[in-house]
PDB file of C-alpha atoms in Angstrom:
ATOM      1  CA  MET T   1       6.044  49.666 -44.936  1.00  0.00           C
ATOM      2  CA  VAL T   2       6.175  45.991 -43.174  1.00  0.00           C
ATOM      3  CA  SER T   3       9.385  44.558 -43.624  1.00  0.00           C
ATOM      4  CA  SER T   4       9.870  41.360 -45.332  1.00  0.00           C
ATOM      5  CA  THR T   5      11.451  39.706 -42.325  1.00  0.00           C
ATOM      6  CA  HIS T   6       8.535  40.258 -40.144  1.00  0.00           C
ATOM      7  CA  SER T   7       5.589  39.747 -42.682  1.00  0.00           C
ATOM      8  CA  ILE T   8       1.778  38.552 -41.394  1.00  0.00           C
ATOM      9  CA  VAL T   9       1.095  35.460 -42.828  1.00  0.00           C
ATOM     10  CA  VAL T  10      -2.696  35.419 -43.885  1.00  0.00           C
ATOM     11  CA  PRO T  11      -4.517  32.025 -44.079  1.00  0.00           C
ATOM     12  CA  PRO T  12      -6.438  31.061 -47.022  1.00  0.00           C
ATOM     13  CA  SER T  13     -10.215  32.296 -46.421  1.00  0.00           C
ATOM     14  CA  GLY T  14     -10.499  28.631 -46.472  1.00  0.00           C
ATOM     15  CA  GLY T  15      -9.413  28.026 -43.459  1.00  0.00           C
ATOM     16  CA  ILE T  16      -5.997  26.534 -41.162  1.00  0.00           C
ATOM     17  CA  THR T  17      -4.453  23.381 -40.996  1.00  0.00           C
ATOM     18  CA  ILE T  18      -4.483  21.001 -38.727  1.00  0.00           C
ATOM     19  CA  GLY T  19      -1.288  22.243 -37.786  1.00  0.00           C
ATOM     20  CA  GLN T  20      -2.029  24.895 -37.394  1.00  0.00           C
ATOM     21  CA  ALA T  21      -5.057  24.583 -35.541  1.00  0.00           C
ATOM     22  CA  ALA T  22      -2.981  22.984 -32.718  1.00  0.00           C
ATOM     23  CA  ALA T  23      -0.350  24.989 -32.550  1.00  0.00           C
ATOM     24  CA  PHE T  24      -2.991  27.879 -32.217  1.00  0.00           C
ATOM     25  CA  VAL T  25      -4.701  26.630 -29.295  1.00  0.00           C
ATOM     26  CA  GLY T  26      -1.640  25.293 -27.554  1.00  0.00           C
ATOM     27  CA  ILE T  27      -1.886  21.467 -28.284  1.00  0.00           C
ATOM     28  CA  THR T  28      -0.730  19.140 -30.351  1.00  0.00           C
ATOM     29  CA  VAL T  29      -2.094  17.658 -33.335  1.00  0.00           C
ATOM     30  CA  LYS T  30      -2.233  14.249 -32.086  1.00  0.00           C
ATOM     31  CA  THR T  31      -4.784  15.644 -29.349  1.00  0.00           C
ATOM     32  CA  VAL T  32      -6.865  17.209 -32.039  1.00  0.00           C
ATOM     33  CA  ARG T  33      -7.246  13.739 -33.799  1.00  0.00           C
ATOM     34  CA  HIS T  34      -8.224  12.483 -30.607  1.00  0.00           C
ATOM     35  CA  TYR T  35     -10.512  14.759 -29.521  1.00  0.00           C
ATOM     36  CA  HIS T  36     -11.982  13.834 -32.823  1.00  0.00           C
ATOM     37  CA  ARG T  37     -12.418  10.345 -32.312  1.00  0.00           C
ATOM     38  CA  HIS T  38     -13.893  10.868 -29.544  1.00  0.00           C
ATOM     39  CA  GLY T  39     -16.521  12.469 -30.925  1.00  0.00           C
ATOM     40  CA  LEU T  40     -15.923  15.873 -29.608  1.00  0.00           C
ATOM     41  CA  LEU T  41     -15.292  17.790 -32.714  1.00  0.00           C
ATOM     42  CA  ASP T  42     -16.553  17.584 -35.912  1.00  0.00           C
ATOM     43  CA  GLU T  43     -14.304  16.271 -38.707  1.00  0.00           C
ATOM     44  CA  PRO T  44     -13.920  19.670 -40.399  1.00  0.00           C
ATOM     45  CA  ARG T  45     -14.358  19.896 -44.683  1.00  0.00           C
ATOM     46  CA  ARG T  46     -11.164  19.017 -47.065  1.00  0.00           C
ATOM     47  CA  ASP T  47     -10.108  20.967 -49.888  1.00  0.00           C
ATOM     48  CA  SER T  48     -10.019  20.329 -53.280  1.00  0.00           C
ATOM     49  CA  SER T  49      -6.159  18.269 -51.869  1.00  0.00           C
ATOM     50  CA  GLY T  50      -7.960  16.835 -49.840  1.00  0.00           C
ATOM     51  CA  TYR T  51      -6.872  18.121 -46.626  1.00  0.00           C
ATOM     52  CA  ARG T  52      -8.894  19.498 -43.552  1.00  0.00           C
ATOM     53  CA  ARG T  53      -9.121  22.817 -42.879  1.00  0.00           C
ATOM     54  CA  TYR T  54     -10.427  24.592 -40.201  1.00  0.00           C
ATOM     55  CA  GLY T  55     -12.261  27.667 -39.495  1.00  0.00           C
ATOM     56  CA  SER T  56     -12.865  29.783 -36.602  1.00  0.00           C
ATOM     57  CA  ALA T  57     -15.815  27.737 -34.850  1.00  0.00           C
ATOM     58  CA  ASP T  58     -13.669  24.930 -35.306  1.00  0.00           C
ATOM     59  CA  LEU T  59     -11.082  26.741 -32.929  1.00  0.00           C
ATOM     60  CA  LEU T  60     -13.076  27.459 -30.347  1.00  0.00           C
ATOM     61  CA  ARG T  61     -14.416  24.462 -30.212  1.00  0.00           C
ATOM     62  CA  LEU T  62     -11.093  23.473 -29.545  1.00  0.00           C
ATOM     63  CA  VAL T  63      -9.783  26.040 -26.595  1.00  0.00           C
ATOM     64  CA  GLN T  64     -13.240  25.750 -25.068  1.00  0.00           C
ATOM     65  CA  ILE T  65     -12.453  21.983 -25.100  1.00  0.00           C
ATOM     66  CA  ARG T  66      -9.223  22.122 -23.975  1.00  0.00           C
ATOM     67  CA  THR T  67     -10.184  24.536 -21.733  1.00  0.00           C
ATOM     68  CA  LEU T  68     -12.198  21.923 -20.036  1.00  0.00           C
ATOM     69  CA  ALA T  69      -9.934  19.191 -19.997  1.00  0.00           C
ATOM     70  CA  ALA T  70      -7.074  21.393 -18.224  1.00  0.00           C
ATOM     71  CA  ALA T  71      -9.733  21.765 -15.140  1.00  0.00           C
ATOM     72  CA  GLY T  72     -10.233  18.440 -14.890  1.00  0.00           C
ATOM     73  CA  VAL T  73     -13.003  17.392 -17.132  1.00  0.00           C
ATOM     74  CA  PRO T  74     -13.150  14.110 -18.524  1.00  0.00           C
ATOM     75  CA  LEU T  75     -13.030  14.282 -22.119  1.00  0.00           C
ATOM     76  CA  ALA T  76     -16.736  12.213 -21.905  1.00  0.00           C
ATOM     77  CA  GLU T  77     -18.359  14.603 -19.902  1.00  0.00           C
ATOM     78  CA  ALA T  78     -16.496  17.806 -21.669  1.00  0.00           C
ATOM     79  CA  GLY T  79     -18.753  17.149 -25.023  1.00  0.00           C
ATOM     80  CA  PRO T  80     -22.084  16.717 -23.386  1.00  0.00           C
ATOM     81  CA  MET T  81     -21.171  20.205 -21.193  1.00  0.00           C
ATOM     82  CA  LEU T  82     -20.084  22.368 -23.986  1.00  0.00           C
ATOM     83  CA  ASP T  83     -23.961  21.395 -25.607  1.00  0.00           C
ATOM     84  CA  ALA T  84     -25.811  22.138 -22.059  1.00  0.00           C
ATOM     85  CA  ASP T  85     -27.720  24.950 -21.352  1.00  0.00           C
ATOM     86  CA  ALA T  86     -26.528  27.369 -19.201  1.00  0.00           C
ATOM     87  CA  GLU T  87     -28.248  26.135 -16.608  1.00  0.00           C
ATOM     88  CA  GLN T  88     -27.398  22.162 -17.320  1.00  0.00           C
ATOM     89  CA  PHE T  89     -23.424  23.215 -17.843  1.00  0.00           C
ATOM     90  CA  ALA T  90     -23.445  25.182 -14.398  1.00  0.00           C
ATOM     91  CA  THR T  91     -24.732  21.801 -12.415  1.00  0.00           C
ATOM     92  CA  ALA T  92     -22.146  19.610 -15.007  1.00  0.00           C
ATOM     93  CA  LEU T  93     -19.561  22.434 -13.402  1.00  0.00           C
ATOM     94  CA  VAL T  94     -20.619  22.089  -9.502  1.00  0.00           C
ATOM     95  CA  ASP T  95     -20.719  17.695  -9.803  1.00  0.00           C
ATOM     96  CA  VAL T  96     -16.597  17.995 -11.213  1.00  0.00           C
ATOM     97  CA  GLU T  97     -15.790  20.266  -8.471  1.00  0.00           C
ATOM     98  CA  ARG T  98     -17.181  17.586  -5.968  1.00  0.00           C
ATOM     99  CA  ARG T  99     -15.249  14.727  -7.535  1.00  0.00           C
ATOM    100  CA  LEU T 100     -11.781  17.229  -7.703  1.00  0.00           C
ATOM    101  CA  THR T 101     -12.289  18.017  -4.204  1.00  0.00           C
ATOM    102  CA  GLU T 102     -12.707  14.018  -2.526  1.00  0.00           C
ATOM    103  CA  ARG T 103      -9.706  13.536  -5.229  1.00  0.00           C
ATOM    104  CA  ILE T 104      -8.049  16.124  -4.165  1.00  0.00           C
ATOM    105  CA  ALA T 105      -8.491  14.541  -0.227  1.00  0.00           C
ATOM    106  CA  GLU T 106      -7.178  11.389  -1.304  1.00  0.00           C
ATOM    107  CA  LEU T 107      -3.550  13.012  -3.207  1.00  0.00           C
ATOM    108  CA  ASN T 108      -3.491  14.210   0.410  1.00  0.00           C
ATOM    109  CA  ALA T 109      -4.127  11.201   1.524  1.00  0.00           C
ATOM    110  CA  ARG T 110      -1.859   9.477  -0.109  1.00  0.00           C
ATOM    111  CA  ARG T 111       1.175  12.341   0.195  1.00  0.00           C
ATOM    112  CA  ASP T 112       0.192  12.101   3.880  1.00  0.00           C
ATOM    113  CA  THR T 113       1.287   8.034   3.658  1.00  0.00           C
ATOM    114  CA  LEU T 114       4.405   8.592   1.614  1.00  0.00           C
ATOM    115  CA  ARG T 115       5.471  11.288   4.719  1.00  0.00           C
ATOM    116  CA  GLN T 116       4.793   8.495   6.643  1.00  0.00           C
ATOM    117  CA  LEU T 117       7.298   5.823   5.177  1.00  0.00           C
ATOM    118  CA  ALA T 118       9.935   7.722   5.417  1.00  0.00           C
ATOM    119  CA  ASP T 119       9.317   7.439   9.527  1.00  0.00           C
ATOM    120  CA  GLY T 120      10.163   3.578   8.801  1.00  0.00           C
ATOM    121  CA  ASP T 121       7.695   1.667  11.474  1.00  0.00           C
ATOM    122  CA  ARG T 122       5.542   4.163  12.200  1.00  0.00           C
ATOM    123  CA  LEU T 123       3.317   3.425   9.101  1.00  0.00           C
ATOM    124  CA  LEU T 124       3.854  -0.397   9.491  1.00  0.00           C
ATOM    125  CA  LEU T 125       3.455  -0.426  13.329  1.00  0.00           C
ATOM    126  CA  PRO T 126       1.913   1.282  15.988  1.00  0.00           C
ATOM    127  CA  ASP T 127       4.130   3.180  18.965  1.00  0.00           C
ATOM    128  CA  ARG T 128       3.429   0.653  21.023  1.00  0.00           C
ATOM    129  CA  ALA T 129       4.741  -2.220  19.120  1.00  0.00           C
ATOM    130  CA  ARG T 130       7.511   0.369  18.510  1.00  0.00           C
ATOM    131  CA  ALA T 131       7.978   0.540  22.159  1.00  0.00           C
ATOM    132  CA  ILE T 132       8.319  -3.438  22.235  1.00  0.00           C
ATOM    133  CA  LEU T 133      10.947  -3.584  19.465  1.00  0.00           C
ATOM    134  CA  ASP T 134      13.022  -0.778  21.569  1.00  0.00           C
ATOM    135  CA  ARG T 135      13.063  -2.766  24.266  1.00  0.00           C
ATOM    136  CA  LEU T 136      14.406  -6.377  23.011  1.00  0.00           C
ATOM    137  CA  THR T 137      17.528  -3.644  21.756  1.00  0.00           C
ATOM    138  CA  ALA T 138      17.476  -2.444  25.077  1.00  0.00           C
ATOM    139  CA  VAL T 139      17.537  -5.818  26.606  1.00  0.00           C
ATOM    140  CA  GLY T 140      20.666  -6.674  24.138  1.00  0.00           C
ATOM    141  CA  PHE T 141      18.724  -9.285  21.670  1.00  0.00           C
ATOM    142  CA  ASP T 142      20.726  -9.693  18.334  1.00  0.00           C
ATOM    143  CA  PRO T 143      19.734  -6.955  15.329  1.00  0.00           C
ATOM    144  CA  ASP T 144      18.781  -9.639  13.238  1.00  0.00           C
ATOM    145  CA  TYR T 145      16.642 -11.160  15.824  1.00  0.00           C
ATOM    146  CA  VAL T 146      15.035  -7.764  16.653  1.00  0.00           C
ATOM    147  CA  ALA T 147      14.618  -7.284  12.449  1.00  0.00           C
ATOM    148  CA  GLY T 148      12.147 -10.533  12.683  1.00  0.00           C
ATOM    149  CA  GLN T 149      10.739  -9.517  15.212  1.00  0.00           C
ATOM    150  CA  ARG T 150       9.982  -6.447  13.604  1.00  0.00           C
ATOM    151  CA  GLU T 151       8.398  -8.316  10.252  1.00  0.00           C
ATOM    152  CA  ALA T 152       6.492 -10.703  12.413  1.00  0.00           C
ATOM    153  CA  LEU T 153       4.546  -7.617  13.913  1.00  0.00           C
ATOM    154  CA  VAL T 154       3.989  -6.177  10.999  1.00  0.00           C
ATOM    155  CA  LEU T 155       2.094  -9.602   9.531  1.00  0.00           C
ATOM    156  CA  ALA T 156       0.618 -10.037  12.575  1.00  0.00           C
ATOM    157  CA  ARG T 157      -1.203  -6.409  12.766  1.00  0.00           C
ATOM    158  CA  ALA T 158      -2.292  -7.477   8.776  1.00  0.00           C
ATOM    159  CA  LEU T 159      -3.689 -10.503   9.011  1.00  0.00           C
ATOM    160  CA  ALA T 160      -4.626 -11.193  12.524  1.00  0.00           C
ATOM    161  CA  PRO T 161      -5.811  -7.524  13.587  1.00  0.00           C
ATOM    162  CA  LYS T 162      -8.277  -8.116  16.098  1.00  0.00           C
ATOM    163  CA  LEU T 163      -5.539 -10.504  18.086  1.00  0.00           C
ATOM    164  CA  PHE T 164      -3.211  -7.930  17.404  1.00  0.00           C
ATOM    165  CA  ASP T 165      -3.611  -5.510  20.797  1.00  0.00           C
ATOM    166  CA  LEU T 166      -3.293  -9.184  22.855  1.00  0.00           C
ATOM    167  CA  PHE T 167      -0.041 -10.335  21.201  1.00  0.00           C
ATOM    168  CA  LEU T 168       1.484  -6.832  22.271  1.00  0.00           C
ATOM    169  CA  THR T 169       0.218  -8.024  26.281  1.00  0.00           C
ATOM    170  CA  GLN T 170       1.194 -11.404  25.582  1.00  0.00           C
ATOM    171  CA  PHE T 171       4.826  -9.640  24.427  1.00  0.00           C
ATOM    172  CA  GLU T 172       5.325  -7.102  26.792  1.00  0.00           C
ATOM    173  CA  HIS T 173       4.071  -9.710  29.788  1.00  0.00           C
ATOM    174  CA  ARG T 174       7.070 -12.087  28.683  1.00  0.00           C
ATOM    175  CA  LEU T 175      10.145  -9.812  28.053  1.00  0.00           C
ATOM    176  CA  ASP T 176       9.243  -8.451  32.236  1.00  0.00           C
ATOM    177  CA  ASP T 177      10.299 -12.506  32.821  1.00  0.00           C
ATOM    178  CA  PRO T 178      14.332 -12.627  32.695  1.00  0.00           C
ATOM    179  CA  ALA T 179      13.985 -16.315  32.417  1.00  0.00           C
ATOM    180  CA  PHE T 180      11.901 -15.746  29.050  1.00  0.00           C
ATOM    181  CA  VAL T 181      14.575 -13.438  27.938  1.00  0.00           C
ATOM    182  CA  ASP T 182      17.534 -15.576  28.516  1.00  0.00           C
ATOM    183  CA  LEU T 183      15.641 -18.592  26.633  1.00  0.00           C
ATOM    184  CA  THR T 184      14.395 -16.750  23.923  1.00  0.00           C
ATOM    185  CA  LYS T 185      18.422 -15.887  23.350  1.00  0.00           C
ATOM    186  CA  ARG T 186      19.277 -18.966  23.855  1.00  0.00           C
ATOM    187  CA  GLY T 187      17.421 -20.256  21.098  1.00  0.00           C
ATOM    188  CA  TRP T 188      18.325 -17.721  18.828  1.00  0.00           C
ATOM    189  CA  GLU T 189      21.874 -18.689  19.281  1.00  0.00           C
ATOM    190  CA  ALA T 190      20.646 -22.616  18.770  1.00  0.00           C
ATOM    191  CA  ARG T 191      20.598 -21.574  15.428  1.00  0.00           C
ATOM    192  CA  SER T 192      24.164 -23.239  15.530  1.00  0.00           C
ATOM    193  CA  TRP T 193      24.026 -26.312  16.836  1.00  0.00           C
ATOM    194  CA  GLU T 194      23.401 -28.934  14.464  1.00  0.00           C
ATOM    195  CA  PRO T 195      19.241 -30.241  14.141  1.00  0.00           C
ATOM    196  CA  ASP T 196      19.993 -33.299  15.944  1.00  0.00           C
ATOM    197  CA  ASP T 197      22.121 -31.884  19.143  1.00  0.00           C
ATOM    198  CA  PRO T 198      20.070 -33.059  22.076  1.00  0.00           C
ATOM    199  CA  ARG T 199      20.681 -29.393  23.925  1.00  0.00           C
ATOM    200  CA  ILE T 200      17.353 -28.606  21.027  1.00  0.00           C
ATOM    201  CA  ALA T 201      14.980 -30.773  22.544  1.00  0.00           C
ATOM    202  CA  GLU T 202      16.358 -29.645  26.319  1.00  0.00           C
ATOM    203  CA  LEU T 203      15.867 -26.129  25.195  1.00  0.00           C
ATOM    204  CA  ALA T 204      12.549 -27.034  23.606  1.00  0.00           C
ATOM    205  CA  ASP T 205      10.941 -28.093  27.153  1.00  0.00           C
ATOM    206  CA  ALA T 206      12.216 -25.086  28.759  1.00  0.00           C
ATOM    207  CA  LEU T 207      10.585 -23.010  26.697  1.00  0.00           C
ATOM    208  CA  ALA T 208       7.581 -25.062  26.834  1.00  0.00           C
ATOM    209  CA  ASP T 209       7.674 -24.821  30.615  1.00  0.00           C
ATOM    210  CA  ASN T 210       8.838 -21.230  30.778  1.00  0.00           C
ATOM    211  CA  LEU T 211       5.342 -20.653  28.703  1.00  0.00           C
ATOM    212  CA  LEU T 212       2.764 -23.010  30.808  1.00  0.00           C
ATOM    213  CA  ALA T 213       3.822 -21.759  33.836  1.00  0.00           C
ATOM    214  CA  ASP T 214       1.930 -18.645  33.086  1.00  0.00           C
ATOM    215  CA  ARG T 215      -1.247 -19.920  30.789  1.00  0.00           C
ATOM    216  CA  GLU T 216      -3.638 -17.176  31.528  1.00  0.00           C
ATOM    217  CA  HIS T 217      -1.078 -15.433  28.890  1.00  0.00           C
ATOM    218  CA  LEU T 218      -1.681 -17.903  26.315  1.00  0.00           C
ATOM    219  CA  ALA T 219      -4.994 -17.877  26.097  1.00  0.00           C
ATOM    220  CA  VAL T 220      -7.622 -16.448  23.310  1.00  0.00           C
ATOM    221  CA  PRO T 221     -10.674 -14.467  24.442  1.00  0.00           C
ATOM    222  CA  ALA T 222     -13.597 -16.667  24.608  1.00  0.00           C
ATOM    223  CA  ASP T 223     -15.369 -14.309  22.350  1.00  0.00           C
ATOM    224  CA  PHE T 224     -13.105 -14.814  19.858  1.00  0.00           C
ATOM    225  CA  GLN T 225     -14.431 -15.346  16.338  1.00  0.00           C
ATOM    226  CA  SER T 226     -11.739 -17.865  14.584  1.00  0.00           C
ATOM    227  CA  GLN T 227     -12.148 -17.987  10.476  1.00  0.00           C
ATOM    228  CA  PRO T 228     -11.560 -20.707   8.901  1.00  0.00           C
ATOM    229  CA  ASP T 229      -8.199 -19.930   7.278  1.00  0.00           C
ATOM    230  CA  ASP T 230      -6.711 -19.430  10.878  1.00  0.00           C
ATOM    231  CA  VAL T 231      -4.097 -22.250  10.760  1.00  0.00           C
ATOM    232  CA  ALA T 232      -2.643 -20.493   7.420  1.00  0.00           C
ATOM    233  CA  ARG T 233      -2.521 -16.805   9.219  1.00  0.00           C
ATOM    234  CA  TYR T 234      -0.903 -17.926  12.127  1.00  0.00           C
ATOM    235  CA  GLY T 235       1.746 -20.607  10.318  1.00  0.00           C
ATOM    236  CA  LEU T 236       2.519 -17.332   8.260  1.00  0.00           C
ATOM    237  CA  ILE T 237       3.335 -15.180  11.400  1.00  0.00           C
ATOM    238  CA  ASN T 238       4.271 -18.146  13.746  1.00  0.00           C
ATOM    239  CA  HIS T 239       6.645 -19.706  11.498  1.00  0.00           C
ATOM    240  CA  HIS T 240       7.944 -16.363   9.729  1.00  0.00           C
ATOM    241  CA  GLY T 241      11.679 -16.332   8.748  1.00  0.00           C
ATOM    242  CA  GLU T 242      12.430 -20.051   9.140  1.00  0.00           C
ATOM    243  CA  ASP T 243      12.904 -20.570   5.403  1.00  0.00           C
ATOM    244  CA  ARG T 244      15.584 -18.657   5.659  1.00  0.00           C
ATOM    245  CA  ALA T 245      16.885 -19.777   9.235  1.00  0.00           C
ATOM    246  CA  ALA T 246      18.414 -22.711   9.962  1.00  0.00           C
ATOM    247  CA  THR T 247      16.847 -26.118  10.115  1.00  0.00           C
ATOM    248  CA  THR T 248      17.442 -26.165  14.265  1.00  0.00           C
ATOM    249  CA  SER T 249      15.379 -23.029  14.630  1.00  0.00           C
ATOM    250  CA  ALA T 250      12.320 -24.686  12.772  1.00  0.00           C
ATOM    251  CA  ARG T 251      13.000 -27.696  14.680  1.00  0.00           C
ATOM    252  CA  LEU T 252      13.249 -26.054  18.085  1.00  0.00           C
ATOM    253  CA  ASN T 253       9.670 -23.543  17.285  1.00  0.00           C
ATOM    254  CA  ALA T 254       7.976 -27.359  16.085  1.00  0.00           C
ATOM    255  CA  LEU T 255       9.020 -29.673  19.801  1.00  0.00           C
ATOM    256  CA  VAL T 256       7.396 -26.066  21.651  1.00  0.00           C
ATOM    257  CA  GLU T 257       4.484 -26.237  19.803  1.00  0.00           C
ATOM    258  CA  ALA T 258       4.128 -30.377  20.349  1.00  0.00           C
ATOM    259  CA  ARG T 259       4.025 -29.626  23.724  1.00  0.00           C
ATOM    260  CA  LEU T 260       2.077 -26.923  23.975  1.00  0.00           C
ATOM    261  CA  ARG T 261      -0.521 -29.082  22.414  1.00  0.00           C
ATOM    262  CA  ALA T 262       0.225 -32.232  24.409  1.00  0.00           C
ATOM    263  CA  ALA T 263      -0.795 -29.556  27.613  1.00  0.00           C
ATOM    264  CA  GLY T 264      -4.043 -28.782  26.311  1.00  0.00           C
ATOM    265  CA  VAL T 265      -2.903 -25.399  24.428  1.00  0.00           C
ATOM    266  CA  PRO T 266      -4.897 -25.404  20.516  1.00  0.00           C
ATOM    267  CA  ILE T 267      -1.793 -24.354  18.671  1.00  0.00           C
ATOM    268  CA  PRO T 268      -3.259 -25.224  15.376  1.00  0.00           C
ATOM    269  CA  HIS T 269      -1.195 -28.221  13.117  1.00  0.00           C
ATOM    270  CA  GLN T 270       0.380 -26.303  10.051  1.00  0.00           C
TER     271      GLN T 270
END
């Protein structure tokens, strides 16, 4: 005799409700209706009360669709696969597997990128550029100046990739010049000066003279093909941070550029 507290509910011979069908298969009612809308499962007949009644064939189809979807088969392809013959089904599975493999490779690449982001500059800058930043710190530049140069290097690599190695070479060369290092530090300290301070023009002349004394490191390769938007790229890189800096810094930079242009160095006008 079966206990009344553990009785087995036998669905009527006319089938089961959509809620029961979803529960039996392990999906939601919303998902079943989604399958209907996409034509993956025919709408079953309704009983005298107007409710859909699902039979064993419907549940089998639901299990098959759910299994394909869980395996990564797009719903738009699940229906044709289930209606295909054995050979077509096998071919479709191979294609789905190929796409999943490509997707896995893409996700692995994204995971590696995330891991590199945890290492700070390693993703944004190569070792050579990060070594330059370390040198700036070692020779006593202010941490805020180093941070600004880091941002400029990131921009240079992104906006002018063909010239980035040349830019690093020029940067390394300048850091070997104690006079340039001293003048650059003075330029950073000049942020606290008034914009009309006569020392700004004097410092600009000294910086320009220093750069012009080694003109070969101002040159661009003869085979370099300029782009129509080079002026905009140059401005974004070389004038980065001026909107956050004192007016003095912008004036100093403008004076140095003017001196270089007057000496024949092709510095773009902003």
